[in-house]
Short mmCIF file of C-alpha atoms in Angstrom, two decimals:
data_model
loop_
_atom_site.label_atom_id
_atom_site.label_comp_id
_atom_site.label_asym_id
_atom_site.label_seq_id
_atom_site.Cartn_x
_atom_site.Cartn_y
_atom_site.Cartn_z
CA GLN U 445 104.52 98.56 108.60
CA SER U 446 100.74 98.40 109.17
CA VAL U 447 99.35 101.75 110.25
CA LEU U 448 95.92 100.32 111.02
CA THR U 449 95.79 98.35 114.26
CA GLN U 450 93.46 95.41 114.88
CA PRO U 451 93.25 92.95 117.78
CA PRO U 452 95.12 89.73 116.92
CA SER U 453 92.15 87.57 117.75
CA VAL U 454 88.52 87.56 118.82
CA SER U 455 86.29 84.60 119.54
CA GLY U 456 82.68 83.78 120.20
CA ALA U 457 80.23 80.93 120.43
CA PRO U 458 77.88 80.14 117.55
CA GLY U 459 75.03 82.61 117.45
CA GLN U 460 76.87 85.29 119.39
CA ARG U 461 77.89 88.75 118.22
CA VAL U 462 81.56 89.67 117.86
CA THR U 463 83.22 92.90 116.83
CA VAL U 464 86.60 93.60 115.26
CA SER U 465 88.10 97.03 115.74
CA CYS U 466 90.42 98.90 113.38
CA THR U 467 92.28 101.89 114.79
CA GLY U 468 94.00 104.40 112.56
CA SER U 469 94.96 108.07 112.65
CA SER U 470 94.16 111.49 111.23
CA SER U 471 95.94 110.66 107.97
CA ASN U 472 93.75 107.67 107.15
CA ILE U 473 90.52 106.68 108.90
CA GLY U 474 90.29 110.02 110.70
CA ALA U 475 90.48 111.86 107.41
CA VAL U 476 87.92 111.62 104.61
CA TYR U 477 88.95 108.13 103.56
CA ASP U 478 86.58 105.20 103.76
CA VAL U 479 87.29 101.90 105.49
CA HIS U 480 86.82 98.58 103.75
CA TRP U 481 86.88 95.05 105.16
CA TYR U 482 88.06 91.74 103.74
CA GLN U 483 87.51 88.15 104.84
CA GLN U 484 90.28 85.64 104.21
CA LEU U 485 89.36 82.01 104.66
CA PRO U 486 92.29 79.62 105.25
CA GLY U 487 94.37 79.10 102.12
CA THR U 488 92.34 81.48 99.97
CA ALA U 489 92.57 85.01 98.64
CA PRO U 490 90.96 87.87 100.55
CA LYS U 491 87.34 88.56 99.66
CA LEU U 492 85.69 91.98 99.85
CA LEU U 493 83.24 91.95 102.76
CA ILE U 494 82.35 95.59 103.45
CA TYR U 495 83.12 98.66 101.33
CA GLY U 496 82.62 102.34 101.98
CA ASN U 497 82.51 101.84 105.77
CA SER U 498 79.16 100.06 105.86
CA ASN U 499 78.11 98.70 102.48
CA ARG U 500 77.88 95.01 101.66
CA PRO U 501 78.65 93.66 98.18
CA SER U 502 76.01 91.45 96.62
CA GLY U 503 76.05 88.01 98.21
CA VAL U 504 77.47 89.01 101.58
CA PRO U 505 75.05 88.06 104.38
CA ASP U 506 73.51 90.89 106.39
CA ARG U 507 75.06 89.31 109.50
CA PHE U 508 78.11 91.38 108.60
CA SER U 509 78.01 95.11 109.22
CA GLY U 510 80.53 97.92 109.38
CA SER U 511 80.80 101.34 110.93
CA LYS U 512 83.28 104.20 111.24
CA SER U 513 83.72 106.86 113.90
CA GLY U 514 86.59 109.26 114.32
CA THR U 515 89.88 107.47 113.78
CA SER U 516 88.42 103.98 114.20
CA ALA U 517 86.18 101.54 112.42
CA SER U 518 84.44 98.34 113.43
CA LEU U 519 83.23 95.17 111.82
CA ALA U 520 80.39 93.34 113.55
CA ILE U 521 79.34 89.78 112.95
CA THR U 522 75.98 88.85 114.45
CA GLY U 523 74.67 85.29 114.68
CA LEU U 524 78.22 83.94 114.42
CA GLN U 525 78.51 80.78 112.34
CA ALA U 526 81.27 78.18 112.00
CA GLU U 527 81.88 79.29 108.41
CA ASP U 528 82.80 82.78 109.68
CA GLU U 529 86.05 81.45 111.15
CA ALA U 530 88.64 83.37 109.15
CA ASP U 531 91.09 86.26 109.17
CA TYR U 532 89.61 89.74 108.75
CA TYR U 533 91.47 92.82 107.49
CA CYS U 534 90.50 96.46 107.35
CA GLN U 535 91.86 98.73 104.61
CA SER U 536 91.92 102.45 103.92
CA TYR U 537 93.99 105.11 102.18
CA ASP U 538 96.72 107.04 103.96
CA SER U 539 97.56 110.56 102.83
CA SER U 540 100.94 110.59 104.57
CA LEU U 541 102.03 107.47 102.72
CA SER U 542 100.09 108.37 99.57
CA GLY U 543 98.95 104.80 99.32
CA TYR U 544 96.71 102.06 100.56
CA VAL U 545 97.10 100.53 103.98
CA PHE U 546 95.80 97.34 105.53
CA GLY U 547 95.12 96.52 109.13
CA THR U 548 97.23 94.04 111.07
CA GLY U 549 94.52 91.42 110.74
CA THR U 550 92.23 89.66 113.22
CA LYS U 551 91.60 85.96 113.48
CA VAL U 552 87.99 85.22 114.37
CA THR U 553 87.51 81.87 116.08
CA VAL U 554 84.14 80.19 116.54
CA LEU U 555 84.20 78.30 119.83
CA GLN K 61 82.55 87.98 85.68
CA VAL K 62 85.90 89.57 86.36
CA GLN K 63 88.70 87.07 86.90
CA LEU K 64 92.39 87.61 87.59
CA GLN K 65 95.16 85.02 87.39
CA GLU K 66 98.75 85.46 88.51
CA SER K 67 101.61 83.62 86.85
CA GLY K 68 105.37 83.52 87.16
CA PRO K 69 108.28 81.67 88.74
CA GLY K 70 107.68 80.26 92.20
CA LEU K 71 111.37 80.41 93.13
CA VAL K 72 113.71 83.38 92.76
CA LYS K 73 117.32 83.64 93.87
CA PRO K 74 118.44 86.37 96.29
CA SER K 75 119.52 89.62 94.57
CA GLU K 76 117.62 88.70 91.39
CA THR K 77 114.38 90.18 90.05
CA LEU K 78 110.94 88.77 90.76
CA SER K 79 108.59 88.97 87.77
CA LEU K 80 104.88 88.20 87.81
CA THR K 81 102.03 88.71 85.37
CA CYS K 82 98.33 89.08 86.06
CA ALA K 83 95.96 88.07 83.26
CA VAL K 84 92.52 89.69 83.42
CA SER K 85 89.40 88.17 81.88
CA GLY K 86 85.79 89.27 81.84
CA TYR K 87 86.73 92.96 81.90
CA SER K 88 88.79 95.20 79.65
CA ILE K 89 91.85 96.50 81.42
CA SER K 90 91.50 99.61 79.28
CA SER K 91 88.25 100.54 81.00
CA SER K 92 88.30 102.71 84.06
CA CYS K 93 89.91 101.17 87.13
CA TYR K 94 93.31 100.85 88.58
CA TRP K 95 94.97 97.47 88.93
CA GLY K 96 97.13 96.53 91.86
CA TRP K 97 99.53 94.12 93.50
CA ILE K 98 99.34 93.08 97.15
CA ARG K 99 101.54 90.57 98.96
CA GLN K 100 101.29 88.46 102.10
CA PRO K 101 104.34 86.86 103.73
CA PRO K 102 103.64 83.40 105.17
CA GLY K 103 101.61 83.71 108.35
CA LYS K 104 101.54 87.51 108.17
CA GLY K 105 99.28 90.32 107.02
CA LEU K 106 98.61 92.06 103.73
CA GLU K 107 100.91 94.68 102.24
CA TRP K 108 100.00 96.92 99.29
CA ILE K 109 102.78 97.03 96.68
CA GLY K 110 101.48 99.39 94.00
CA CYS K 111 98.87 100.20 91.38
CA ILE K 112 98.68 101.06 87.69
CA TYR K 113 96.07 102.67 85.44
CA HIS K 114 95.55 101.51 81.86
CA SER K 115 97.30 104.68 80.69
CA GLY K 116 100.42 103.53 82.49
CA SER K 117 100.17 105.91 85.42
CA THR K 118 101.57 104.24 88.54
CA TYR K 119 101.95 104.75 92.26
CA TYR K 120 103.88 102.59 94.65
CA ASN K 121 104.28 101.81 98.34
CA PRO K 122 107.05 104.18 99.49
CA SER K 123 108.78 101.33 101.32
CA LEU K 124 109.18 99.37 98.06
CA LYS K 125 109.23 102.18 95.50
CA SER K 126 112.94 101.98 94.74
CA ARG K 127 112.66 98.31 93.73
CA VAL K 128 109.19 98.07 92.12
CA THR K 129 108.02 98.49 88.55
CA ILE K 130 104.44 97.81 87.47
CA SER K 131 103.55 97.86 83.79
CA VAL K 132 100.45 97.21 81.70
CA ASP K 133 99.88 95.52 78.34
CA THR K 134 96.41 96.47 77.14
CA SER K 135 96.73 94.35 73.98
CA LYS K 136 97.02 91.23 76.14
CA ASN K 137 94.69 92.53 78.87
CA GLN K 138 97.31 91.97 81.53
CA PHE K 139 99.62 93.83 83.87
CA SER K 140 102.93 92.89 85.44
CA LEU K 141 105.09 93.30 88.52
CA ARG K 142 108.85 93.43 88.74
CA LEU K 143 110.60 93.58 92.11
CA SER K 144 114.37 93.87 91.97
CA SER K 145 117.14 92.90 94.40
CA VAL K 146 114.95 90.45 96.28
CA THR K 147 115.82 88.97 99.65
CA ALA K 148 114.22 86.31 101.83
CA ALA K 149 111.98 89.04 103.24
CA ASP K 150 110.25 89.23 99.85
CA THR K 151 109.02 85.64 100.17
CA ALA K 152 105.25 85.91 100.07
CA VAL K 153 102.01 85.07 98.32
CA TYR K 154 101.56 87.76 95.67
CA TYR K 155 98.03 88.77 94.71
CA CYS K 156 96.83 90.90 91.85
CA ALA K 157 93.54 92.74 92.27
CA ARG K 158 91.25 95.33 90.73
CA LEU K 159 91.00 98.66 92.55
CA ASP K 160 87.53 100.15 92.40
CA SER K 161 87.16 103.90 91.87
CA SER K 162 86.14 104.14 95.54
CA TRP K 163 89.51 102.78 96.52
CA PHE K 164 88.79 99.22 97.55
CA PHE K 165 89.98 95.96 95.97
CA ASP K 166 86.90 94.20 94.67
CA TYR K 167 88.30 91.35 92.59
CA TRP K 168 91.37 89.29 93.51
CA GLY K 169 93.46 86.64 91.87
CA GLN K 170 94.01 83.37 93.70
CA GLY K 171 97.56 84.36 94.59
CA THR K 172 100.92 82.83 93.79
CA LEU K 173 103.65 81.92 96.28
CA VAL K 174 107.08 83.25 95.46
CA THR K 175 109.97 81.95 97.52
CA VAL K 176 113.31 83.73 97.56
CA SER K 177 116.05 81.20 98.14
CA SER K 178 119.32 80.09 96.66
#
């Protein structure tokens, strides 16, 4: 049912930069609604990583950054570390559904 | 520090009603903020179920709306989820979370696995 599409997986070597895309439509990302990102480590609850397209909560390393353009958004991880291996989800609001929507999720693997 | 903790049966029979409670500590549920439920089937992604304000105002995922009821008990600082007529497809880890006024979920419970099986 996800209306936000993410690549199933991305990978990179330690120290590299990886990006995770999140593609939506004119009723969610392409409208006025912000995109937020969550990190889910294995066996744990999701944790807020980026809010309001590009803002980091206190405690989140500045290696993580977010952006939004048109009907898509991106999460970038620079200086990839082993501890970044996790599932990442984008989230927004959808006016057609009148509710919150999550992306399909992306597994980031550190080679 | 805001903390949320889900509780409820881990096993529910098909066609019965799933009931979970989320206890909130470190923050008054009567303050501004919506409170929500999100679920995650094993090995799959996140699905928003619904949200409630302390006044009792609710909104639900259209795909689940006919089966979902979310309620709040401000005296106990907790809110609850009821999902009726469950099937195996409702087997999932259920999370409760706080919805910030800017429409993101900033605090999450640890999650509780609910299995639907006879």
